[in-house]
């Protein structure tokens, strides 16, 4: 029987495909962590969204069921169930073969940003069970799989019918396989956020989310008829916005392009890219096209209306995007991705199409909206002003002060030069600094005393930061320069000390000094922290001297409490250290300097991030928000302009 043979061949291919997916799940869904788990839902939902894009589905319901499974239901045409040439119902091909393409490869499904229709089979292969009901041709057709393999008997080569219906659509219920996933509990927060995003990108679609786990009975509907403009509005909901969101759209070379943007009164940019409804974390050609054309059109306008004079240089792209929130969404028939996480759009024609559409549409818009144009250009002017003041400060420092090593003569350097062996202690106060100089092992321990409170770098202009004597001495002593907004002159390989130890009193002032130093490192020399070179000395608070037995250092009040419980009052004398200055050289050596006995804590990036009060925004944006601080204090900076 010819039919039987080809069916056997098909089932071998299915088994091989399933095995490949189960063997290397990460290749198909990124990872087997919670992220990969949630991804299963997105793969199924994306197929329903494709059916929406084809013009046949307007509602999708996603339910996190009590038993840990997930149900996705759409009101599309229903996956075809008729017998396919390979002797199985079309639905089985969709759920069992890695390349369900072929027959289904019409233009709409090609626009899919995910796995090009292989998503359903991947989810199936990674599920303990997957149950599907298809409403189509007046019936409810049923199919069921276990770990990717069909378990229902076909009836005359077709799926069993389990009811009649006038409706159409597809309903998939699946339980992720505990043998594959590290965690099998979906994250409602993450799923909701992704569904909301999908709703913004598809304004005619309604997505209902339900969570029935733990008797929660949560239900939310995502419907965003304003599309990208609504997305931008929500992204900026807590900001001082300078105008209403602007949307631009069109298509070129078979690529649909849509963009929306809005400026806010903040020193940052936030530009997001999507291709075929999928977020591109690493950006790519659509963003490059957008940024390039936006910069060039705005510079032209700036000259036209006299914001830039003939002698002035152009604004940089970052100047122009200062304060911008934007979403660029394109539909591409054959997207390609590159980058570490394969989320960077790589198609060169996308850059061209975006730049063509946006360039044309921008001019149409700004010719009629001069007020918005002017307020955007004034954001660019502010940015350019700060950029220039930063550049100047930097050249000043580099030219005049490069060789002013230990300009104040306060650094007591160590004799050895091998950085791997050397340590530098930054010590608060001259008196503690003095004891530390006596106490240290001068072979490989350097001491840098700093006086009083050093400058709070969060609140100072960059010029002031770099003019500060203590900071200058530190930068010079470390030997690797510093990095800031433009260009990175920091070179960790030049670091002269393997360990940089902050030594401050165990009191409020000491904590403040440590915070300021950490903030300084975090902003200007973050690699010191990333690479684990920064430590905080943990000097003891008390010394106890028992009448009998050995003396001990106690590092906190808890330790003292414990000591008191096990030693009778009167059986010991207690010495409390108010500051490092109270310790003699020998005590200082023993508690904070001697590598054999000292206590210190390596600074994690989280500590430094906490220390720096502006953190949240700091990491994620192209324009460092510290420029906001600089701008707020630009009154000082302007003096040098
Ligand atoms: C390439 C594969 C994945 N497919 C169809 C048609 C409709 C349809 C689907 C779907 C997820 C959970 C509820 C086309 C496309 C398969 O071919 S997948 N609807 N919904 C879905 O997966 N939802 C289709 C042409 C004519 N009739 C139906």
CSV table of C-alpha atoms in Angstrom, one decimal, residues 12-182:
chain,number,residue,atom,x,y,z
A,12,UNK,CA,9.9,8.4,11.1
A,13,UNK,CA,10.4,12.0,10.2
A,14,UNK,CA,8.1,13.0,13.0
A,15,UNK,CA,10.0,10.9,15.6
A,16,UNK,CA,13.3,12.4,14.4
A,17,UNK,CA,11.9,15.9,14.6
A,18,UNK,CA,10.5,15.4,18.1
A,19,UNK,CA,13.7,13.9,19.3
A,20,UNK,CA,15.7,16.8,18.0
A,21,UNK,CA,13.5,19.3,19.8
A,22,UNK,CA,13.4,17.3,23.1
A,23,UNK,CA,17.2,16.8,23.0
A,24,UNK,CA,18.0,20.5,22.4
A,25,UNK,CA,15.0,22.5,23.5
A,26,UNK,CA,17.2,25.6,24.0
A,27,UNK,CA,17.8,25.7,20.2
A,28,UNK,CA,14.1,26.1,19.6
A,29,UNK,CA,12.8,28.1,22.5
A,30,UNK,CA,15.9,29.8,23.8
A,31,UNK,CA,16.2,28.1,27.2
A,32,UNK,CA,14.4,25.7,29.6
A,33,UNK,CA,14.2,28.3,32.3
A,34,UNK,CA,11.0,30.2,33.1
A,35,UNK,CA,11.7,32.4,30.1
A,36,UNK,CA,11.6,29.4,27.8
A,37,UNK,CA,8.5,28.1,29.5
A,38,UNK,CA,6.6,31.3,29.0
A,39,UNK,CA,7.9,31.2,25.4
A,40,UNK,CA,5.7,28.2,24.8
A,41,UNK,CA,2.6,30.4,25.2
A,42,UNK,CA,4.0,33.0,22.9
A,43,UNK,CA,4.6,30.5,20.2
A,44,UNK,CA,1.0,29.3,20.2
A,45,UNK,CA,-0.4,32.9,20.6
A,46,UNK,CA,1.8,34.0,17.6
A,47,UNK,CA,0.0,31.5,15.4
A,48,UNK,CA,-3.3,33.0,16.4
A,49,UNK,CA,-2.0,36.5,15.8
A,50,UNK,CA,-0.9,35.4,12.3
A,51,UNK,CA,-4.5,34.2,11.7
A,52,UNK,CA,-5.5,37.7,12.9
A,53,UNK,CA,-3.1,39.3,10.4
A,54,UNK,CA,-4.6,37.1,7.7
A,55,UNK,CA,-7.8,38.9,8.5
A,56,UNK,CA,-9.8,36.1,10.2
A,57,UNK,CA,-9.4,36.3,13.9
A,58,UNK,CA,-10.3,39.2,16.2
A,59,UNK,CA,-10.2,37.6,19.7
A,60,UNK,CA,-7.7,35.5,21.4
A,61,UNK,CA,-8.1,34.1,24.9
A,62,UNK,CA,-5.2,32.9,27.0
A,63,UNK,CA,-6.0,31.0,30.2
A,64,UNK,CA,-3.6,29.8,32.9
A,65,UNK,CA,-5.5,26.8,34.1
A,66,UNK,CA,-5.7,25.4,37.7
A,67,UNK,CA,-3.8,22.3,36.8
A,68,UNK,CA,-0.7,24.3,35.5
A,69,UNK,CA,-1.6,23.9,31.8
A,70,UNK,CA,-2.3,26.8,29.4
A,71,UNK,CA,-5.2,27.2,27.0
A,72,UNK,CA,-5.1,29.4,24.0
A,73,UNK,CA,-8.3,29.9,22.0
A,74,UNK,CA,-8.9,32.0,18.9
A,75,UNK,CA,-11.8,32.8,16.6
A,76,UNK,CA,-10.0,32.3,13.4
A,77,UNK,CA,-10.9,29.8,10.6
A,78,UNK,CA,-9.7,26.8,12.5
A,79,UNK,CA,-6.6,24.9,11.5
A,80,UNK,CA,-7.5,22.8,8.4
A,81,UNK,CA,-8.4,19.2,9.3
A,82,UNK,CA,-8.7,17.6,5.9
A,83,UNK,CA,-6.6,14.7,4.7
A,84,UNK,CA,-3.2,15.9,3.6
A,85,UNK,CA,-1.2,14.3,0.8
A,86,UNK,CA,1.0,12.4,3.3
A,87,UNK,CA,-2.1,10.6,4.5
A,88,UNK,CA,-2.6,12.5,7.7
A,89,UNK,CA,-4.9,15.3,8.6
A,90,UNK,CA,-3.4,18.7,8.0
A,91,UNK,CA,-3.6,19.6,11.7
A,92,UNK,CA,-1.3,16.6,12.5
A,93,UNK,CA,1.3,18.0,10.2
A,94,UNK,CA,1.2,21.4,11.8
A,95,UNK,CA,1.7,19.8,15.3
A,96,UNK,CA,4.2,17.1,14.4
A,97,UNK,CA,6.5,18.4,11.8
A,98,UNK,CA,9.2,21.0,12.2
A,99,UNK,CA,8.5,22.3,8.8
A,100,UNK,CA,4.8,22.6,8.6
A,101,UNK,CA,5.6,25.3,6.0
A,102,UNK,CA,4.9,24.2,2.4
A,103,UNK,CA,1.1,24.1,2.1
A,104,UNK,CA,0.7,26.8,4.7
A,105,UNK,CA,3.5,29.0,3.3
A,106,UNK,CA,1.2,31.7,2.1
A,107,UNK,CA,2.4,35.3,2.3
A,108,UNK,CA,0.7,36.0,5.7
A,109,UNK,CA,2.2,33.1,7.5
A,110,UNK,CA,5.6,34.0,6.1
A,111,UNK,CA,5.3,37.3,7.9
A,112,UNK,CA,5.4,35.4,11.2
A,113,UNK,CA,8.3,36.6,13.3
A,114,UNK,CA,8.6,33.5,15.4
A,115,UNK,CA,9.4,30.1,14.1
A,116,UNK,CA,7.6,30.2,10.8
A,117,UNK,CA,4.8,27.9,11.8
A,118,UNK,CA,7.1,25.4,13.5
A,119,UNK,CA,6.1,26.8,16.9
A,120,UNK,CA,3.1,24.6,17.3
A,121,UNK,CA,5.2,21.4,16.8
A,122,UNK,CA,7.9,22.6,19.1
A,123,UNK,CA,5.4,23.3,21.9
A,124,UNK,CA,3.8,19.9,21.3
A,125,UNK,CA,7.2,18.1,21.5
A,126,UNK,CA,7.9,19.9,24.9
A,127,UNK,CA,4.5,19.2,26.4
A,128,UNK,CA,3.4,16.3,28.6
A,129,UNK,CA,0.2,16.5,26.7
A,130,UNK,CA,-1.4,18.8,24.1
A,131,UNK,CA,-5.0,18.8,23.4
A,132,UNK,CA,-6.6,20.5,20.5
A,133,UNK,CA,-10.1,21.3,19.4
A,134,UNK,CA,-10.8,22.8,16.0
A,135,UNK,CA,-14.2,24.4,15.2
A,136,UNK,CA,-14.6,24.2,11.5
A,137,UNK,CA,-17.1,23.0,8.9
A,138,UNK,CA,-19.9,22.8,11.5
A,139,UNK,CA,-18.0,20.4,13.8
A,140,UNK,CA,-15.6,20.3,16.7
A,141,UNK,CA,-12.7,18.2,15.6
A,142,UNK,CA,-10.5,16.7,18.4
A,143,UNK,CA,-6.9,15.6,18.6
A,144,UNK,CA,-4.6,14.7,21.5
A,145,UNK,CA,-0.8,14.2,21.9
A,146,UNK,CA,1.5,13.0,24.6
A,147,UNK,CA,5.1,14.3,24.5
A,148,UNK,CA,4.5,15.2,20.8
A,149,UNK,CA,3.0,11.9,19.7
A,150,UNK,CA,-0.6,11.6,18.5
A,151,UNK,CA,-2.6,9.1,20.7
A,152,UNK,CA,-6.1,9.3,19.1
A,153,UNK,CA,-7.2,6.7,16.5
A,154,UNK,CA,-8.1,8.4,13.2
A,155,UNK,CA,-11.6,7.7,11.8
A,156,UNK,CA,-11.3,7.0,8.1
A,157,UNK,CA,-8.1,8.9,8.1
A,158,UNK,CA,-9.7,11.9,9.8
A,159,UNK,CA,-9.9,13.4,13.2
A,160,UNK,CA,-12.7,12.3,15.5
A,161,UNK,CA,-15.6,14.8,15.8
A,162,UNK,CA,-16.7,15.5,19.3
A,163,UNK,CA,-19.6,17.9,18.7
A,164,UNK,CA,-21.3,20.3,16.4
A,165,UNK,CA,-20.8,24.1,16.2
A,166,UNK,CA,-21.6,27.0,14.1
A,167,UNK,CA,-18.4,28.8,15.2
A,168,UNK,CA,-14.9,28.6,13.8
A,169,UNK,CA,-11.6,28.7,15.6
A,170,UNK,CA,-8.8,26.8,17.2
A,171,UNK,CA,-8.4,25.9,20.9
A,172,UNK,CA,-5.1,24.5,22.2
A,173,UNK,CA,-4.6,23.2,25.7
A,174,UNK,CA,-1.0,22.1,26.7
A,175,UNK,CA,0.9,21.1,29.8
A,176,UNK,CA,4.7,21.8,29.7
A,177,UNK,CA,6.8,18.7,30.3
A,178,UNK,CA,8.4,18.7,33.8
A,179,UNK,CA,11.1,16.5,32.4
A,180,UNK,CA,12.2,19.3,30.1
A,181,UNK,CA,11.6,22.5,32.1
A,182,UNK,CA,13.4,23.6,35.2
